[in-house]
Tab-separated table of C-alpha atoms and ligand atoms in Angstrom:
chain	number	residue	atom	x	y	z
U	1	MET	CA	0.000	0.000	0.000
U	2	GLY	CA	1.398	3.354	-1.073
U	3	LYS	CA	1.522	6.478	0.971
U	4	ARG	CA	-1.723	8.444	1.101
U	5	THR	CA	-1.792	12.056	-0.075
U	6	VAL	CA	-4.635	14.528	-0.037
U	7	ILE	CA	-4.916	16.791	-3.060
U	8	PRO	CA	-7.415	19.646	-3.060
U	9	PHE	CA	-9.408	20.040	-6.289
U	10	GLY	CA	-11.275	23.325	-6.760
U	11	PRO	CA	-13.168	25.503	-5.947
U	12	GLN	CA	-11.142	27.357	-8.555
U	13	HIS	CA	-10.072	24.909	-11.204
U	14	PRO	CA	-9.105	25.545	-14.832
U	15	VAL	CA	-11.518	23.025	-16.344
U	16	LEU	CA	-14.387	23.581	-14.004
U	17	PRO	CA	-15.981	26.986	-13.713
U	18	GLU	CA	-18.304	25.644	-11.033
U	19	PRO	CA	-17.089	26.187	-7.465
U	20	VAL	CA	-17.086	22.694	-6.008
U	21	HIS	CA	-14.261	21.642	-3.776
U	22	LEU	CA	-13.077	18.033	-3.588
U	23	ASP	CA	-10.502	16.626	-1.224
U	24	LEU	CA	-9.011	13.768	-3.197
U	25	VAL	CA	-7.339	11.097	-1.100
U	26	LEU	CA	-4.749	9.497	-3.367
U	27	GLU	CA	-2.714	6.361	-3.247
U	28	ASP	CA	-0.050	6.891	-5.890
U	29	GLU	CA	-2.129	8.072	-8.867
U	30	THR	CA	-5.389	6.437	-7.812
U	31	VAL	CA	-8.176	8.204	-6.004
U	32	VAL	CA	-9.311	6.157	-3.027
U	33	GLU	CA	-11.753	8.639	-1.648
U	34	ALA	CA	-13.261	11.966	-2.633
U	35	ILE	CA	-14.777	14.281	-0.047
U	36	PRO	CA	-16.873	17.028	-1.627
U	37	SER	CA	-17.677	20.334	-0.041
U	38	ILE	CA	-19.895	23.046	-1.396
U	39	GLY	CA	-21.027	26.386	-0.012
U	40	PHE	CA	-18.919	28.858	-1.951
U	41	ILE	CA	-21.690	30.468	-3.929
U	42	HIS	CA	-24.796	30.511	-1.752
U	43	ARG	CA	-27.043	33.416	-2.776
U	44	GLY	CA	-30.039	32.998	-0.487
U	45	LEU	CA	-32.603	33.077	-3.287
U	46	GLU	CA	-35.135	30.944	-1.418
U	47	LYS	CA	-35.278	33.404	1.448
U	48	LEU	CA	-36.392	36.117	-0.971
U	49	VAL	CA	-39.953	34.712	-1.014
U	50	GLU	CA	-40.510	36.652	2.154
U	51	LEU	CA	-39.836	39.919	0.332
U	52	ARG	CA	-41.252	39.283	-3.125
U	53	GLU	CA	-44.879	38.730	-4.013
U	54	TYR	CA	-45.611	35.406	-5.672
U	55	PRO	CA	-45.929	36.771	-9.241
U	56	GLU	CA	-42.585	38.558	-8.885
U	57	MET	CA	-40.822	35.558	-7.424
U	58	VAL	CA	-40.792	33.892	-10.835
U	59	PHE	CA	-37.968	36.243	-11.885
U	60	VAL	CA	-35.943	35.169	-8.884
U	61	ALA	CA	-36.658	31.497	-9.610
U	62	GLU	CA	-35.506	32.015	-13.176
U	63	ARG	CA	-32.167	33.262	-11.938
U	64	ILE	CA	-31.407	30.101	-9.961
U	65	CYS	CA	-29.525	28.869	-13.009
U	66	GLY	CA	-28.332	30.652	-16.108
U	67	ILE	CA	-28.620	27.589	-18.300
U	68	CYS	CA	-31.879	25.958	-17.247
U	69	SER	CA	-33.453	29.350	-16.630
U	70	PHE	CA	-36.652	28.548	-18.467
U	71	GLY	CA	-37.016	25.240	-16.652
U	72	HIS	CA	-36.671	26.847	-13.233
U	73	SER	CA	-39.253	29.527	-13.955
U	74	TRP	CA	-41.580	26.837	-15.293
U	75	GLY	CA	-41.061	24.698	-12.210
U	76	TYR	CA	-41.903	27.597	-9.920
U	77	CYS	CA	-44.985	28.586	-11.956
U	78	HIS	CA	-46.108	24.960	-12.058
U	79	ALA	CA	-45.849	24.774	-8.265
U	80	VAL	CA	-47.761	28.014	-7.647
U	81	GLU	CA	-50.397	27.079	-10.217
U	82	GLY	CA	-50.862	23.787	-8.412
U	83	LEU	CA	-51.137	25.604	-5.093
U	84	MET	CA	-53.800	27.974	-6.400
U	85	ASN	CA	-55.601	25.423	-8.596
U	86	ILE	CA	-55.062	27.341	-11.788
U	87	GLU	CA	-55.818	25.668	-15.081
U	88	VAL	CA	-53.188	26.738	-17.608
U	89	PRO	CA	-54.352	27.049	-21.248
U	90	GLU	CA	-53.278	24.259	-23.595
U	91	ARG	CA	-51.373	26.555	-25.898
U	92	ALA	CA	-49.322	27.949	-23.025
U	93	GLU	CA	-48.341	24.429	-21.975
U	94	TYR	CA	-47.231	23.649	-25.516
U	95	LEU	CA	-45.214	26.862	-25.730
U	96	ARG	CA	-43.553	26.037	-22.424
U	97	THR	CA	-42.740	22.557	-23.675
U	98	ILE	CA	-41.182	23.990	-26.840
U	99	TRP	CA	-39.030	26.494	-24.951
U	100	HIS	CA	-38.032	23.892	-22.403
U	101	GLU	CA	-36.844	21.491	-25.100
U	102	LEU	CA	-35.037	24.291	-26.885
U	103	GLY	CA	-33.302	24.950	-23.572
U	104	ARG	CA	-32.292	21.305	-23.427
U	105	VAL	CA	-30.670	21.491	-26.868
U	106	HIS	CA	-28.719	24.569	-25.792
U	107	SER	CA	-27.734	23.098	-22.449
U	108	HIS	CA	-26.532	19.798	-23.912
U	109	LEU	CA	-24.515	21.531	-26.643
U	110	LEU	CA	-22.915	23.706	-23.990
U	111	TRP	CA	-22.106	20.667	-21.901
U	112	LEU	CA	-20.654	18.720	-24.844
U	113	GLY	CA	-18.335	21.654	-25.453
U	114	LEU	CA	-17.272	21.760	-21.821
U	115	LEU	CA	-16.631	18.029	-21.830
U	116	ALA	CA	-14.440	18.352	-24.920
U	117	ASP	CA	-12.594	21.166	-23.176
U	118	SER	CA	-12.070	19.028	-20.080
U	119	PHE	CA	-10.068	16.453	-22.010
U	120	GLY	CA	-8.248	19.122	-23.977
U	121	PHE	CA	-10.068	18.952	-27.331
U	122	GLU	CA	-10.310	22.699	-27.887
U	123	SER	CA	-11.590	22.732	-31.447
U	124	LEU	CA	-14.455	20.386	-30.613
U	125	PHE	CA	-15.361	22.726	-27.763
U	126	MET	CA	-15.515	25.673	-30.174
U	127	GLN	CA	-17.611	23.747	-32.697
U	128	CYS	CA	-20.195	22.769	-30.073
U	129	TRP	CA	-20.500	26.313	-28.809
U	130	ARG	CA	-20.771	27.642	-32.338
U	131	LEU	CA	-23.827	25.437	-32.859
U	132	ARG	CA	-25.276	26.533	-29.557
U	133	GLU	CA	-25.238	30.122	-30.753
U	134	THR	CA	-27.960	29.361	-33.312
U	135	VAL	CA	-30.212	28.091	-30.528
U	136	LEU	CA	-29.567	31.228	-28.494
U	137	ASP	CA	-30.570	33.310	-31.512
U	138	LEU	CA	-33.843	31.369	-31.660
U	139	PHE	CA	-34.388	32.189	-28.018
U	140	GLU	CA	-33.691	35.860	-28.598
U	141	LYS	CA	-36.084	35.964	-31.498
U	142	THR	CA	-38.942	34.333	-29.606
U	143	THR	CA	-38.468	35.582	-26.051
U	144	GLY	CA	-36.242	38.638	-26.267
U	145	GLY	CA	-33.430	37.221	-24.149
U	146	ARG	CA	-30.533	34.901	-24.859
U	147	VAL	CA	-30.128	33.471	-21.384
U	148	ILE	CA	-32.728	35.057	-19.119
U	149	PHE	CA	-36.066	35.127	-20.897
U	150	SER	CA	-38.685	36.496	-18.456
U	151	VAL	CA	-41.518	34.963	-20.476
U	152	SER	CA	-42.949	32.696	-17.785
U	153	ARG	CA	-45.796	34.065	-15.755
U	154	VAL	CA	-47.930	32.375	-13.138
U	155	GLY	CA	-50.918	31.287	-15.237
U	156	GLY	CA	-49.265	31.133	-18.625
U	157	VAL	CA	-46.606	32.783	-20.744
U	158	LEU	CA	-46.005	36.359	-21.823
U	159	TYR	CA	-45.436	35.920	-25.531
U	160	ASP	CA	-47.016	33.845	-28.221
U	161	MET	CA	-45.265	32.546	-31.300
U	162	ASP	CA	-47.067	32.723	-34.619
U	163	ALA	CA	-47.164	29.853	-37.098
U	164	ASP	CA	-44.372	31.336	-39.213
U	165	THR	CA	-42.023	31.715	-36.270
U	166	LEU	CA	-42.717	28.149	-35.168
U	167	ALA	CA	-42.136	26.795	-38.673
U	168	GLU	CA	-38.962	28.833	-38.941
U	169	MET	CA	-37.771	27.438	-35.629
U	170	VAL	CA	-38.282	23.861	-36.788
U	171	ARG	CA	-36.564	24.628	-40.100
U	172	THR	CA	-33.548	26.131	-38.321
U	173	LEU	CA	-33.254	23.173	-35.955
U	174	ARG	CA	-33.629	20.655	-38.772
U	175	GLY	CA	-31.005	22.587	-40.726
U	176	MET	CA	-28.630	22.363	-37.765
U	177	GLU	CA	-29.168	18.677	-37.271
U	178	PRO	CA	-26.731	17.343	-39.924
U	179	GLU	CA	-24.031	19.529	-38.468
U	180	ILE	CA	-24.780	18.385	-34.922
U	181	ARG	CA	-24.594	14.799	-36.168
U	182	ARG	CA	-21.269	15.432	-37.856
U	183	ILE	CA	-19.794	16.884	-34.692
U	184	CYS	CA	-21.354	14.394	-32.312
U	185	GLN	CA	-19.941	11.598	-34.457
U	186	VAL	CA	-16.581	12.601	-32.997
U	187	PHE	CA	-17.888	11.892	-29.485
U	188	ALA	CA	-19.171	8.514	-30.652
U	189	ASP	CA	-16.206	7.060	-32.488
U	190	ASP	CA	-13.074	9.171	-32.366
U	191	ALA	CA	-10.305	7.047	-30.843
U	192	SER	CA	-8.811	9.746	-28.627
U	193	VAL	CA	-12.234	10.737	-27.267
U	194	ARG	CA	-13.150	7.117	-26.585
U	195	ASN	CA	-9.854	6.618	-24.773
U	196	ARG	CA	-10.792	9.367	-22.358
U	197	LEU	CA	-14.443	8.363	-21.889
U	198	CYS	CA	-14.975	4.609	-22.265
U	199	GLY	CA	-14.822	2.675	-19.017
U	200	VAL	CA	-14.119	5.840	-17.004
U	201	GLY	CA	-16.245	6.638	-13.952
U	202	VAL	CA	-18.463	3.581	-14.141
U	203	LEU	CA	-21.674	3.719	-12.131
U	204	SER	CA	-23.665	0.500	-11.956
U	205	LYS	CA	-27.423	0.456	-12.365
U	206	GLU	CA	-27.916	-0.630	-8.740
U	207	ASP	CA	-25.665	2.143	-7.439
U	208	ALA	CA	-27.345	4.762	-9.618
U	209	TYR	CA	-30.703	3.744	-8.224
U	210	ALA	CA	-29.591	3.387	-4.614
U	211	LEU	CA	-27.735	6.707	-4.563
U	212	GLY	CA	-30.700	8.522	-6.075
U	213	ALA	CA	-29.001	9.686	-9.255
U	214	VAL	CA	-31.209	11.627	-11.646
U	215	GLY	CA	-31.217	12.738	-15.246
U	216	PRO	CA	-28.636	11.619	-17.814
U	217	THR	CA	-26.416	10.336	-14.977
U	218	ALA	CA	-29.082	7.767	-14.037
U	219	ARG	CA	-30.137	7.085	-17.613
U	220	GLY	CA	-26.540	6.473	-18.660
U	221	SER	CA	-26.494	3.641	-16.130
U	222	GLY	CA	-29.689	2.073	-17.415
U	223	VAL	CA	-32.182	3.535	-14.940
U	224	ALA	CA	-35.113	4.774	-17.010
U	225	ILE	CA	-36.286	7.677	-14.893
U	226	ASP	CA	-37.384	10.897	-16.510
U	227	MET	CA	-39.938	13.319	-15.148
U	228	ARG	CA	-41.173	13.880	-18.669
U	229	MET	CA	-42.837	10.467	-18.371
U	230	THR	CA	-45.174	11.964	-15.750
U	231	CYS	CA	-47.847	14.525	-16.390
U	232	HIS	CA	-45.900	17.780	-16.522
U	233	GLY	CA	-46.016	19.660	-19.797
U	234	LYS	CA	-47.337	18.046	-22.927
U	235	TYR	CA	-44.892	15.167	-23.151
U	236	GLN	CA	-47.580	12.515	-22.863
U	237	GLU	CA	-49.319	13.785	-25.983
U	238	LEU	CA	-45.990	13.949	-27.809
U	239	GLY	CA	-45.253	10.286	-27.169
U	240	PHE	CA	-42.145	10.772	-25.053
U	241	GLU	CA	-39.872	7.784	-24.331
U	242	PRO	CA	-36.779	8.174	-22.117
U	243	ILE	CA	-33.364	7.566	-23.646
U	244	VAL	CA	-31.316	4.974	-21.825
U	245	GLU	CA	-27.768	3.653	-22.187
U	246	THR	CA	-26.493	0.774	-20.137
U	247	ALA	CA	-22.700	1.041	-19.929
U	248	GLY	CA	-22.745	3.513	-17.015
U	249	ASP	CA	-19.437	5.177	-17.933
U	250	CYS	CA	-18.693	8.725	-19.084
U	251	TRP	CA	-19.174	7.684	-22.698
U	252	ALA	CA	-22.679	6.362	-21.994
U	253	ARG	CA	-23.645	9.595	-20.264
U	254	THR	CA	-22.338	11.536	-23.258
U	255	GLN	CA	-24.352	9.401	-25.648
U	256	VAL	CA	-27.531	9.899	-23.611
U	257	ARG	CA	-27.124	13.648	-23.964
U	258	VAL	CA	-26.251	13.481	-27.650
U	259	ARG	CA	-29.346	11.406	-28.370
U	260	GLU	CA	-31.459	13.717	-26.228
U	261	ILE	CA	-30.520	16.612	-28.499
U	262	TYR	CA	-32.058	14.783	-31.485
U	263	GLN	CA	-35.010	13.740	-29.367
U	264	SER	CA	-35.639	17.325	-28.272
U	265	ILE	CA	-35.642	18.473	-31.899
U	266	ASP	CA	-38.201	15.741	-32.681
U	267	LEU	CA	-40.317	16.762	-29.692
U	268	ILE	CA	-40.262	20.410	-30.779
U	269	GLU	CA	-41.342	19.414	-34.270
U	270	LYS	CA	-44.192	17.282	-32.927
U	271	ALA	CA	-45.277	20.051	-30.558
U	272	VAL	CA	-45.320	22.560	-33.409
U	273	GLU	CA	-47.541	20.205	-35.425
U	274	ARG	CA	-50.004	19.775	-32.595
U	275	ILE	CA	-50.090	23.143	-30.887
U	276	PRO	CA	-53.709	24.290	-30.585
U	277	GLU	CA	-54.940	27.826	-31.047
U	278	GLY	CA	-56.137	29.704	-28.002
U	279	GLU	CA	-55.211	31.785	-25.009
U	280	ILE	CA	-51.639	31.876	-23.758
U	281	ALA	CA	-52.353	32.921	-20.183
U	282	VAL	CA	-55.149	33.138	-17.667
U	283	PRO	CA	-55.329	36.209	-15.445
U	284	VAL	CA	-54.160	35.436	-11.924
U	285	LYS	CA	-55.372	37.710	-9.171
U	286	GLY	CA	-55.862	37.546	-5.467
U	287	ASN	CA	-54.099	36.035	-2.535
U	288	LEU	CA	-52.609	32.624	-2.022
U	289	PRO	CA	-54.736	30.018	-0.224
U	290	GLU	CA	-54.228	29.520	3.488
U	291	ASN	CA	-52.196	26.577	4.756
U	292	ALA	CA	-51.490	24.898	1.466
U	293	CYS	CA	-48.432	23.344	-0.075
U	294	PHE	CA	-47.514	21.889	-3.433
U	295	LEU	CA	-44.622	19.897	-4.809
U	296	ALA	CA	-43.778	20.166	-8.498
U	297	ARG	CA	-41.235	18.063	-10.356
U	298	VAL	CA	-39.701	19.093	-13.646
U	299	GLU	CA	-37.094	17.356	-15.785
U	300	GLN	CA	-34.286	19.811	-16.347
U	301	PRO	CA	-31.465	19.107	-18.804
U	302	ARG	CA	-29.419	17.910	-15.818
U	303	GLY	CA	-32.145	15.781	-14.272
U	304	GLU	CA	-35.145	16.012	-12.046
U	305	ALA	CA	-35.655	19.234	-10.090
U	306	VAL	CA	-38.168	19.500	-7.260
U	307	TYR	CA	-39.992	22.707	-6.305
U	308	TYR	CA	-41.834	22.924	-3.020
U	309	VAL	CA	-44.010	25.916	-2.191
U	310	LYS	CA	-45.940	26.515	1.005
U	311	SER	CA	-48.271	29.319	1.973
U	312	SER	CA	-49.639	29.787	5.454
U	313	LYS	CA	-51.610	33.025	5.322
U	314	ALA	CA	-53.906	34.469	2.694
U	315	THR	CA	-51.412	37.064	1.502
U	316	LYS	CA	-49.358	37.530	-1.621
U	317	PHE	CA	-46.265	36.101	0.017
U	318	LEU	CA	-45.316	32.457	0.140
U	319	GLU	CA	-43.985	31.205	3.408
U	320	ARG	CA	-41.474	28.776	1.987
U	321	PHE	CA	-39.964	28.018	-1.376
U	322	ARG	CA	-37.579	25.129	-1.627
U	323	VAL	CA	-35.726	23.823	-4.656
U	324	ARG	CA	-33.877	20.533	-4.925
U	325	THR	CA	-31.755	20.744	-8.027
U	326	PRO	CA	-30.427	17.788	-10.049
U	327	THR	CA	-26.761	18.300	-9.181
U	328	CYS	CA	-27.592	18.005	-5.495
U	329	ALA	CA	-29.010	14.533	-6.171
U	330	ASN	CA	-26.069	13.547	-8.346
U	331	LEU	CA	-23.284	14.414	-5.896
U	332	PRO	CA	-23.451	11.072	-3.991
U	333	ALA	CA	-23.212	9.245	-7.305
U	334	LEU	CA	-20.238	11.414	-8.244
U	335	VAL	CA	-18.403	10.498	-5.047
U	336	LYS	CA	-19.051	6.840	-5.812
U	337	MET	CA	-17.709	7.184	-9.375
U	338	LEU	CA	-14.548	8.925	-8.213
U	339	GLY	CA	-13.518	6.053	-5.916
U	340	GLY	CA	-10.786	4.101	-7.714
U	341	CYS	CA	-10.332	6.390	-10.712
U	342	ASP	CA	-7.100	7.951	-11.952
U	343	LEU	CA	-6.257	11.476	-10.860
U	344	ALA	CA	-6.115	12.571	-14.499
U	345	ASP	CA	-9.703	11.402	-15.053
U	346	VAL	CA	-11.173	13.406	-12.180
U	347	PRO	CA	-12.112	16.512	-14.254
U	348	VAL	CA	-13.810	14.368	-16.904
U	349	ILE	CA	-15.782	12.399	-14.314
U	350	VAL	CA	-16.829	15.509	-12.426
U	351	LEU	CA	-18.018	17.059	-15.672
U	352	SER	CA	-19.855	13.928	-16.727
U	353	ILE	CA	-22.628	14.582	-14.200
U	354	ASP	CA	-22.983	18.091	-15.685
U	355	PRO	CA	-22.513	19.802	-12.323
U	356	CYS	CA	-24.211	23.112	-11.694
U	357	ILE	CA	-23.133	24.152	-8.243
U	358	SER	CA	-24.700	27.596	-8.371
U	359	CYS	CA	-28.143	26.074	-8.655
U	360	THR	CA	-27.339	23.443	-6.035
U	361	GLU	CA	-26.661	26.179	-3.503
U	362	ARG	CA	-29.252	28.631	-4.839
L	1	MET	CA	-10.679	7.768	-41.885
L	2	GLY	CA	-9.733	9.983	-39.001
L	3	VAL	CA	-7.163	11.815	-41.099
L	4	MET	CA	-9.710	12.387	-43.889
L	5	LYS	CA	-12.194	13.890	-41.473
L	6	LEU	CA	-9.571	16.047	-39.916
L	7	SER	CA	-8.339	17.422	-43.219
L	8	LYS	CA	-11.891	18.212	-44.328
L	9	THR	CA	-12.514	20.239	-41.175
L	10	LEU	CA	-9.078	21.812	-41.512
L	11	PHE	CA	-9.704	23.027	-45.062
L	12	GLN	CA	-13.173	24.224	-44.157
L	13	ASN	CA	-11.758	26.231	-41.318
L	14	LEU	CA	-9.009	27.685	-43.503
L	15	PHE	CA	-11.288	28.931	-46.245
L	16	ARG	CA	-14.385	29.826	-44.313
L	17	LYS	CA	-15.225	33.238	-42.980
L	18	PRO	CA	-14.970	33.452	-39.204
L	19	ASP	CA	-18.139	32.623	-37.294
L	20	THR	CA	-17.727	35.643	-35.093
L	21	LYS	CA	-18.814	39.043	-36.369
L	22	MET	CA	-16.202	41.691	-37.073
L	23	TYR	CA	-17.944	43.799	-34.501
L	24	PRO	CA	-17.527	47.521	-35.026
L	25	VAL	CA	-17.745	47.065	-38.804
L	26	ILE	CA	-20.618	44.589	-38.800
L	27	GLN	CA	-23.218	45.462	-36.201
L	28	ARG	CA	-25.459	42.848	-34.757
L	29	GLU	CA	-29.104	43.010	-35.742
L	30	TYR	CA	-31.505	42.959	-32.869
L	31	THR	CA	-34.803	41.132	-33.087
L	32	GLU	CA	-38.142	42.787	-32.526
L	33	ARG	CA	-38.425	41.254	-29.063
L	34	THR	CA	-34.840	41.840	-27.880
L	35	LYS	CA	-34.816	43.210	-24.366
L	36	GLY	CA	-32.795	46.397	-24.776
L	37	HIS	CA	-34.114	49.089	-22.501
L	38	ILE	CA	-37.395	50.528	-21.292
L	39	GLY	CA	-38.594	53.563	-23.209
L	40	ILE	CA	-41.370	55.937	-22.212
L	41	ASP	CA	-43.707	58.157	-24.144
L	42	ILE	CA	-43.803	60.841	-21.481
L	43	GLU	CA	-46.504	62.828	-23.268
L	44	ASN	CA	-49.067	60.148	-22.470
L	45	CYS	CA	-47.981	59.320	-18.931
L	46	LEU	CA	-50.544	59.938	-16.190
L	47	PHE	CA	-47.938	59.750	-13.399
L	48	CYS	CA	-50.200	57.234	-11.698
L	49	GLY	CA	-47.243	55.252	-10.335
L	50	MET	CA	-48.588	51.847	-11.329
L	51	CYS	CA	-45.319	50.941	-13.057
L	52	ALA	CA	-43.309	51.851	-9.960
L	53	ARG	CA	-45.555	49.728	-7.720
L	54	LYS	CA	-45.403	46.695	-10.009
L	55	CYS	CA	-41.658	46.778	-10.662
L	56	PRO	CA	-40.098	43.856	-8.759
L	57	CYS	CA	-36.786	45.699	-8.467
L	58	HIS	CA	-38.059	49.136	-7.494
L	59	ALA	CA	-36.214	50.580	-10.457
L	60	ILE	CA	-38.833	53.183	-11.346
L	61	THR	CA	-39.611	56.383	-9.438
L	62	VAL	CA	-42.604	58.481	-10.362
L	63	ASP	CA	-43.183	61.955	-8.994
L	64	ARG	CA	-46.631	63.327	-9.673
L	65	ASN	CA	-45.873	66.845	-8.448
L	66	SER	CA	-42.827	67.563	-10.524
L	67	LYS	CA	-44.156	65.365	-13.371
L	68	THR	CA	-41.005	63.293	-13.610
L	69	TRP	CA	-40.564	59.615	-14.366
L	70	SER	CA	-37.128	58.140	-13.718
L	71	ILE	CA	-35.602	54.719	-14.099
L	72	SER	CA	-32.439	53.322	-12.612
L	73	ARG	CA	-31.017	51.462	-15.608
L	74	MET	CA	-28.754	49.218	-13.560
L	75	GLN	CA	-31.583	48.097	-11.308
L	76	CYS	CA	-33.925	47.131	-14.132
L	77	ILE	CA	-33.932	43.399	-14.916
L	78	MET	CA	-35.973	43.725	-18.135
L	79	CYS	CA	-38.898	41.717	-16.868
L	80	ARG	CA	-41.447	43.812	-18.786
L	81	CYS	CA	-43.901	43.917	-15.868
L	82	CYS	CA	-44.179	47.707	-16.065
L	83	VAL	CA	-44.930	47.500	-19.786
L	84	GLY	CA	-47.828	45.155	-19.118
L	85	TYR	CA	-49.352	47.077	-16.229
L	86	CYS	CA	-49.203	50.652	-17.570
L	87	PRO	CA	-52.810	51.734	-18.097
L	88	LYS	CA	-51.882	54.169	-20.870
L	89	HIS	CA	-49.521	51.769	-22.683
L	90	CYS	CA	-46.878	54.447	-22.755
L	91	LEU	CA	-43.989	52.171	-21.724
L	92	THR	CA	-42.251	50.047	-24.344
L	93	MET	CA	-39.382	47.596	-24.407
L	94	GLU	CA	-36.971	49.040	-26.949
L	95	ASN	CA	-34.649	46.602	-28.680
L	96	THR	CA	-31.461	48.652	-28.453
L	97	TYR	CA	-29.180	48.796	-25.450
L	98	THR	CA	-28.313	51.874	-23.480
L	99	PRO	CA	-24.648	52.909	-23.773
L	100	PRO	CA	-22.248	51.207	-21.352
L	101	SER	CA	-21.425	53.223	-18.286
L	102	THR	CA	-19.243	53.099	-15.211
L	103	THR	CA	-21.776	54.640	-12.854
L	104	LYS	CA	-25.308	53.682	-11.885
L	105	VAL	CA	-27.205	55.689	-14.440
L	106	VAL	CA	-30.629	57.085	-13.564
L	107	ASP	CA	-32.514	58.413	-16.571
L	108	THR	CA	-35.114	61.025	-15.771
L	109	PHE	CA	-37.883	62.140	-18.084
L	110	THR	CA	-39.849	65.276	-17.300
L	111	PHE	CA	-43.165	66.166	-18.799
L	112	VAL	CA	-42.982	69.618	-20.301
L	113	PRO	CA	-46.439	70.887	-21.072
L	114	PRO	CA	-46.736	72.196	-24.599
L	115	PRO	CA	-46.659	75.980	-24.684
L	116	ALA	CA	-50.101	77.412	-24.059
L	117	GLU	CA	-52.091	78.443	-27.069
L	118	GLU	CA	-50.821	81.812	-28.020
L	119	ALA	CA	-53.230	84.617	-28.142
L	120	PRO	CA	-54.308	85.341	-31.685
L	121	ALA	CA	-51.341	87.057	-33.165
L	122	GLU	CA	-53.141	89.502	-35.268
L	123	THR	CA	-55.519	91.734	-33.541
L	124	PRO	CA	-57.536	93.697	-35.968
L	125	ALA	CA	-55.858	97.017	-36.214
L	126	ALA	CA	-57.924	99.753	-34.814
L	127	GLU	CA	-58.865	102.124	-37.407
K	1	LIG	S1	-47.928	53.223	-15.218
K	1	LIG	FE1	-47.791	54.323	-17.189
K	1	LIG	S2	-49.082	56.112	-16.899
K	1	LIG	FE2	-48.678	55.303	-14.847
K	1	LIG	S3	-46.846	56.411	-14.149
K	1	LIG	FE3	-46.131	54.540	-15.109
K	1	LIG	S4	-45.704	55.115	-17.209
K	1	LIG	FE4	-46.993	56.729	-16.371
K	2	LIG	S1	-38.720	45.994	-16.945
K	2	LIG	FE1	-39.153	45.112	-14.926
K	2	LIG	S2	-37.375	45.676	-13.691
K	2	LIG	FE2	-37.343	47.010	-15.506
K	2	LIG	S3	-38.394	48.835	-14.864
K	2	LIG	FE3	-39.938	47.522	-15.829
K	2	LIG	S4	-40.826	46.350	-14.120
K	2	LIG	FE4	-38.908	47.274	-13.371
């Protein structure tokens, strides 16, 4: 048995912009234990419910994460709508589904770029981010913002999209698809990429389930859990099926995300075909109900996020707002994957869960 | 196979225009919905203060007495709540950005009443 050394990793690390700190206990070059600590970027967003009325809180919820911003605002609205028994118009639900899937395409392209960067493949990183730019332009055209959209409202959405804009969106995405396929082919069969990803950070199906992994981390290990299989949004009508890989290594998690990009484009196309005419929001007035709570679950690009809202008095202020983000659920699985890996593989494994520490700490 | 792919990408990159815009020469086009800054048609404003009450960031100040409407540009998060609540629809989300600044800019708009109708200029000359 070699001598044990402890190497600190993060919170400032060249490959990882997210402030997570890991104490890596090493034996020679092998990690025997990883002890994570977070708490470097806590912003106290949940506490703000005491100062912001419930319709205004959606802008705070949106700022939990800069990448899944639409998903977070949807999750919050979904929770408050459940609390107040508001029936959201069909068209609004479809529009939310379209924007949410568009967000998934942008998030996964961003992540693929970061992964390429983590194993030193700079040009692949640039190519992925170049493609992502087109999606951001679509967002700007339809919502007005590239990253923060402010289109979600309790009771519906702010903006509609006309038939031409929707058709244009599908055309743009379909036009991008061959290029995405060409670039993602590199992740699938380039020898140097496979050397860095295949068999690295293996998480078995049993472990993924027992440790409560969510999102592509769980699906890469063969656990078919996806909140889009439940009743949120319009996924049931669109015939959603979760994408699952069974190898459980970094490569499998990459493939899940690559295939989810194509799936999201398909879902957007189907949603555009089926979107009904009608209202895009219902007016929401009045106070919150007394002593009520609601739990909403939304599938973010990184996995399942849970939103809990509680009101105690009939005012405009919620008493409690609690968010459990996907990275929080994936950290135990990450610690498990890191046990026994090489020191050089640590950045790749950490990135393979798509960590978003800012939303974990809110 | 790998070499072929690489050379294709290499040649494409050599002969293609850059994907980034040559900024000061080529300006970016903003979309109709781009969140640039809040504009006001001060002529129509009632100074009712609805926008200031509905702004989640308290970025707007309305003074009925001096007939001024001011906005702290740095505080505004472009949520468009004020635009939706204004009863006179005199607020708009413009799609251009305000110039960059190093201080916390507050833009103030004052309503200047149009000059009162002038007395008829020509009084019939007394004979
Ligand atoms: S809500 Fe409209 S009319 Fe009222 S003060 Fe604001 S800008 Fe003026
Ligand atoms: S856009 Fe939102 S933050 Fe900005 S002034 Fe209007 S209400 Fe306030």
